[in-house]
Coordinates of N, CA and C in Angstrom, one line a residue:
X9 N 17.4 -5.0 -4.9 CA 16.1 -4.6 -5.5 C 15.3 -5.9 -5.7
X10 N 14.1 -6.0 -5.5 CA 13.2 -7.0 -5.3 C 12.3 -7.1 -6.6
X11 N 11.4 -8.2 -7.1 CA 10.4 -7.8 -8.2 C 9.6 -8.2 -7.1
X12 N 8.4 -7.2 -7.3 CA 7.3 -7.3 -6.7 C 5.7 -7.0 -7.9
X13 N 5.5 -8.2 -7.6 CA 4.1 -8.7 -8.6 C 2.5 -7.9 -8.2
X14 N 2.2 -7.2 -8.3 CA 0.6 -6.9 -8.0 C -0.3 -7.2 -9.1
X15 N -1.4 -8.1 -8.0 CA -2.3 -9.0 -8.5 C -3.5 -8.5 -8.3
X16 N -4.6 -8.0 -9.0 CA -6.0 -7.8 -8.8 C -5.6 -5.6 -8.3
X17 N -5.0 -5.3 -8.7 CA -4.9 -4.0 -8.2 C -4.9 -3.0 -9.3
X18 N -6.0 -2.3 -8.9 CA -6.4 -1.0 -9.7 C -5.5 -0.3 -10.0
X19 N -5.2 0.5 -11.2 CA -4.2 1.5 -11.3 C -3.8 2.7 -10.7
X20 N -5.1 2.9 -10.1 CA -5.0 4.4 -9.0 C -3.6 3.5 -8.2
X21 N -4.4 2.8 -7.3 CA -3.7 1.6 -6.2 C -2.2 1.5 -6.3
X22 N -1.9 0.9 -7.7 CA -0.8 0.3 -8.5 C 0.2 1.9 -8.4
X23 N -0.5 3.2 -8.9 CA 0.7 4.1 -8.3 C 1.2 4.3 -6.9
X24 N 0.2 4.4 -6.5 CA 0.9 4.4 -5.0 C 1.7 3.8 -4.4
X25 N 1.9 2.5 -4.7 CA 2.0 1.1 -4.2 C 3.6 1.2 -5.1
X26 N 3.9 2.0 -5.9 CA 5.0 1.7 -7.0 C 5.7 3.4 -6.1
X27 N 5.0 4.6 -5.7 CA 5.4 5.8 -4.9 C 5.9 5.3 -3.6
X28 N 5.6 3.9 -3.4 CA 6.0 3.7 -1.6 C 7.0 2.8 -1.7
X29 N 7.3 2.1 -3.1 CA 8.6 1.2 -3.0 C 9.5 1.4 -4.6
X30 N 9.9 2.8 -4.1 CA 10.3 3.3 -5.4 C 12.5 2.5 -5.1
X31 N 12.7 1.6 -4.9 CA 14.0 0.6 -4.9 C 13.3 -0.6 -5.0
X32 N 12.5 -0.7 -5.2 CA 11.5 -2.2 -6.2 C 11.2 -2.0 -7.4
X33 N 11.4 -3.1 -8.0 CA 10.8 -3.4 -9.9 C 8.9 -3.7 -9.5
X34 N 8.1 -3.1 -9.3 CA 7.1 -3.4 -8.7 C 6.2 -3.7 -10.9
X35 N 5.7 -5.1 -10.9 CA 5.0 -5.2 -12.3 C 4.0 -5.7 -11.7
X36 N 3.1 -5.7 -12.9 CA 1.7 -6.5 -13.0 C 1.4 -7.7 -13.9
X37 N 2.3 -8.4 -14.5 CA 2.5 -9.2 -15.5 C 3.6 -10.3 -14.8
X38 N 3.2 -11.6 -15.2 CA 4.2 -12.3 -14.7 C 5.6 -12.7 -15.8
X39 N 6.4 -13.0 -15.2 CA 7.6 -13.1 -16.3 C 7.6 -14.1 -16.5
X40 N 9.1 -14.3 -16.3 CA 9.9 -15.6 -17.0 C 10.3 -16.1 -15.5
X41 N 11.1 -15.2 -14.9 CA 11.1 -15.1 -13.2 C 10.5 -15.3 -12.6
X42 N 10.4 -15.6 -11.0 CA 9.2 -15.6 -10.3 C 9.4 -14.6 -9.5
X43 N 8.2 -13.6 -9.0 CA 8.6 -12.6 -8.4 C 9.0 -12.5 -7.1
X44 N 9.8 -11.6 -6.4 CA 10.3 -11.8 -4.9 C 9.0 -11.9 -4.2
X45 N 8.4 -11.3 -4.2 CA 6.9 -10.7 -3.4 C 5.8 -10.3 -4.4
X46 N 4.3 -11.3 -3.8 CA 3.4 -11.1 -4.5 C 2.6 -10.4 -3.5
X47 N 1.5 -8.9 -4.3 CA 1.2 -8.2 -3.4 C -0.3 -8.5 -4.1
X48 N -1.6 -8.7 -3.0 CA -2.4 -9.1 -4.5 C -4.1 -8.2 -3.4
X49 N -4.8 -7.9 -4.2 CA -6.0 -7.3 -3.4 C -7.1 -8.0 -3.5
X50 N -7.3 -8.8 -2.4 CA -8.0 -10.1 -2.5 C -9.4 -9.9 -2.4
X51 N -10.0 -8.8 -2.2 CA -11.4 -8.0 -2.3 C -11.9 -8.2 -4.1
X52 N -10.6 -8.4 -5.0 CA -11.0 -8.7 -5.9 C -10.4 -9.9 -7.0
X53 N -9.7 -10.7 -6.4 CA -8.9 -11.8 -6.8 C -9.3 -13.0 -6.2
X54 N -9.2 -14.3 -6.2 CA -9.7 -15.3 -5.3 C -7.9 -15.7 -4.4
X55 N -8.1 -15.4 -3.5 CA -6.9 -15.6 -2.8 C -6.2 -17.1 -2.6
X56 N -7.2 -17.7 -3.1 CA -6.7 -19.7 -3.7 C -5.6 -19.8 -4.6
X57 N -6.6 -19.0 -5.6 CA -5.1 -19.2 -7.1 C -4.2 -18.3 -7.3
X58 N -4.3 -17.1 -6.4 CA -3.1 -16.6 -5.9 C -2.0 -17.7 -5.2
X59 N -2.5 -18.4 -4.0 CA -1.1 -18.6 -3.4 C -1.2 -20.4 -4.3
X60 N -1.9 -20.8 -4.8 CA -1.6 -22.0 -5.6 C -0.7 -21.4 -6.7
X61 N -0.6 -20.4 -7.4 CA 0.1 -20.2 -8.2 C 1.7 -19.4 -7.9
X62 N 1.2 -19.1 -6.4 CA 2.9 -18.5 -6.2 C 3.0 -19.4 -4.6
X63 N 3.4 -20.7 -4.7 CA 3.2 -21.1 -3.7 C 4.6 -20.7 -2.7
X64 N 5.5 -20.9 -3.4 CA 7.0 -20.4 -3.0 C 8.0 -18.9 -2.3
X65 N 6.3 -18.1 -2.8 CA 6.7 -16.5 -2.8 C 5.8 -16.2 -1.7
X66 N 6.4 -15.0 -1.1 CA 5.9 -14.6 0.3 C 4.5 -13.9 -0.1
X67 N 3.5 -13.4 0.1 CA 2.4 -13.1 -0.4 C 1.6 -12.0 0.6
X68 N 1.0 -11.0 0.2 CA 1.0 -9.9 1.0 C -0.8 -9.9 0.5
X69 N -1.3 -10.1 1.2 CA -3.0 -9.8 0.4 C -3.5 -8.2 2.1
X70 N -4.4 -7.8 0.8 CA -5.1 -6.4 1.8 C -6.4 -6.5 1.0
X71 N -7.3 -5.9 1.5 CA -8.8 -5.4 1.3 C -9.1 -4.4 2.3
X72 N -10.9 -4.1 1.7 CA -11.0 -2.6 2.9 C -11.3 -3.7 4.2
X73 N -11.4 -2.6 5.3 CA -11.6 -2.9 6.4 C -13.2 -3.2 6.7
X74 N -13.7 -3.9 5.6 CA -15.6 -4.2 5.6 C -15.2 -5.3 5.5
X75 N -14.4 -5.6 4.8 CA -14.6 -7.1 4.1 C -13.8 -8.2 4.7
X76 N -14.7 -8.7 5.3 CA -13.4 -10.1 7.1 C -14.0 -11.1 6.4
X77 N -14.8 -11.5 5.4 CA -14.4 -12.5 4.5 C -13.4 -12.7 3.7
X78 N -13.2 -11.7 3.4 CA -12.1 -12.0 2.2 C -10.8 -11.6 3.3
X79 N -10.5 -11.2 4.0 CA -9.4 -11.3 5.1 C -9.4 -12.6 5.8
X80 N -10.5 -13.1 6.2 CA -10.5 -14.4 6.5 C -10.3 -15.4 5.3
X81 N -10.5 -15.2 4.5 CA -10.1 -16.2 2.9 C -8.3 -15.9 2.1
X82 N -7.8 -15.0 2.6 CA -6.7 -14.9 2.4 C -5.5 -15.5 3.7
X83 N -6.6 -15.5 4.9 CA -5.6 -16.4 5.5 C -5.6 -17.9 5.6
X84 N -7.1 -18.1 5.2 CA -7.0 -19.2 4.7 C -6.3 -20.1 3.9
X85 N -5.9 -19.5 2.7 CA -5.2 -19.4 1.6 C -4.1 -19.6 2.0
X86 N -3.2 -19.5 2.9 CA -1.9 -19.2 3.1 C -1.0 -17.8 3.0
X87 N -2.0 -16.4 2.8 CA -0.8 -15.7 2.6 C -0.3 -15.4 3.7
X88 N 1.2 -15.1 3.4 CA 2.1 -15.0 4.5 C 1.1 -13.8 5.7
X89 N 0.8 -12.6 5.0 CA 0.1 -11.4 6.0 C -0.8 -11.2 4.7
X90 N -2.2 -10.7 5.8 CA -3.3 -10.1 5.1 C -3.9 -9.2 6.2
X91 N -3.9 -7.7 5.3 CA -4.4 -6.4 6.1 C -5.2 -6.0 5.8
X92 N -5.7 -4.7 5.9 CA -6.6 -3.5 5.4 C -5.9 -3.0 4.9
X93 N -6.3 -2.5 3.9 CA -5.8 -1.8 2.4 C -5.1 0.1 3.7
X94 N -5.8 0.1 4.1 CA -4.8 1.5 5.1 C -3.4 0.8 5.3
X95 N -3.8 0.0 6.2 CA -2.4 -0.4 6.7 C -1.3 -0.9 5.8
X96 N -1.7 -0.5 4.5 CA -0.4 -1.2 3.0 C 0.1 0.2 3.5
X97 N -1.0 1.4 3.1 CA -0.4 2.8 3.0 C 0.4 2.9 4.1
X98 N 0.2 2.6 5.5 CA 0.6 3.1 6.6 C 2.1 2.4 7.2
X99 N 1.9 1.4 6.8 CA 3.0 0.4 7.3 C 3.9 0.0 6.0
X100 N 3.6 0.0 5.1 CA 4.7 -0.7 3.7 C 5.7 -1.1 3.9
X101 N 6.7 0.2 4.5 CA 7.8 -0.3 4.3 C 8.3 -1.3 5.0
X102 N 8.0 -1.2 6.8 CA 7.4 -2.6 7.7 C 7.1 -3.8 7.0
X103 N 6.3 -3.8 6.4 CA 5.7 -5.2 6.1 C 6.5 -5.5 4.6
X104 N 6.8 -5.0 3.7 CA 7.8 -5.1 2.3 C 9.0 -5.8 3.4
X105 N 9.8 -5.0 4.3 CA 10.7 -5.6 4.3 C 10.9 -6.4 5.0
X106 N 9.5 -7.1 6.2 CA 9.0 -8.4 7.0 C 9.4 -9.6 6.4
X107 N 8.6 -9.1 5.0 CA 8.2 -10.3 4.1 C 9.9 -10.6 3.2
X108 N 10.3 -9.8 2.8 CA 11.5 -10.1 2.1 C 12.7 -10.2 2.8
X109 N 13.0 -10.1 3.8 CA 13.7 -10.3 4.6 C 14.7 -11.7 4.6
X110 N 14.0 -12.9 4.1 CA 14.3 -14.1 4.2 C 15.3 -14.2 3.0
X111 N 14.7 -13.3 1.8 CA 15.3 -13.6 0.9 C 16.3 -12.6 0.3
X112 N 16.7 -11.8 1.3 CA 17.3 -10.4 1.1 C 18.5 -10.9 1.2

């Protein structure tokens, strides 16, 4: 089981996202720990102090499919993958287990 951090995400969002990876500790709070996977919605977060602050952890950013700034600024940023908020819904488990893989 993995902890998985979501960052900048609505609570509609945050159920879903906790319905699609129900064998994850999925929180919104940082711990003591650092989380396996940070999932973060960069449409409304700045995707800089996301990966400056989890520079170590694999980093998953999504927004709608309008916004290629902010997809272009998350890859900027370094995250490992950044999508369209569909493709979290569509692909998850794909990309959850892409990203954690390394540290599985």
């Amino acid at each position: 089981m993995a902890t998985v951090l979501l960052v900048g995400v609505d609570l509609f969002l945050r159920a879903k996202i906790e319905a699609l990876l129900p064998e994850h500790h999925v929180i919104t709070v940082e711990g003591v720990d650092p989380p396996d996977l940070v999932i973060a919605d960069i449409g409304r977060v700045d995707p800089d102090d996301v990966a400056d602050t989890f520079p170590e952890v694999p980093l998953l950013g999504f927004t709608n499919h309008k916004d290629t700034d902010g997809l272009r600024r998350g890859h900027t940023a370094g995250f490992d993958r950044v999508i369209v908020k569909s493709a979290l819904f569509e692909r998850t488990d794909e990309l959850i287990r892409g990203l954690l893989a390394p540290i599985e």
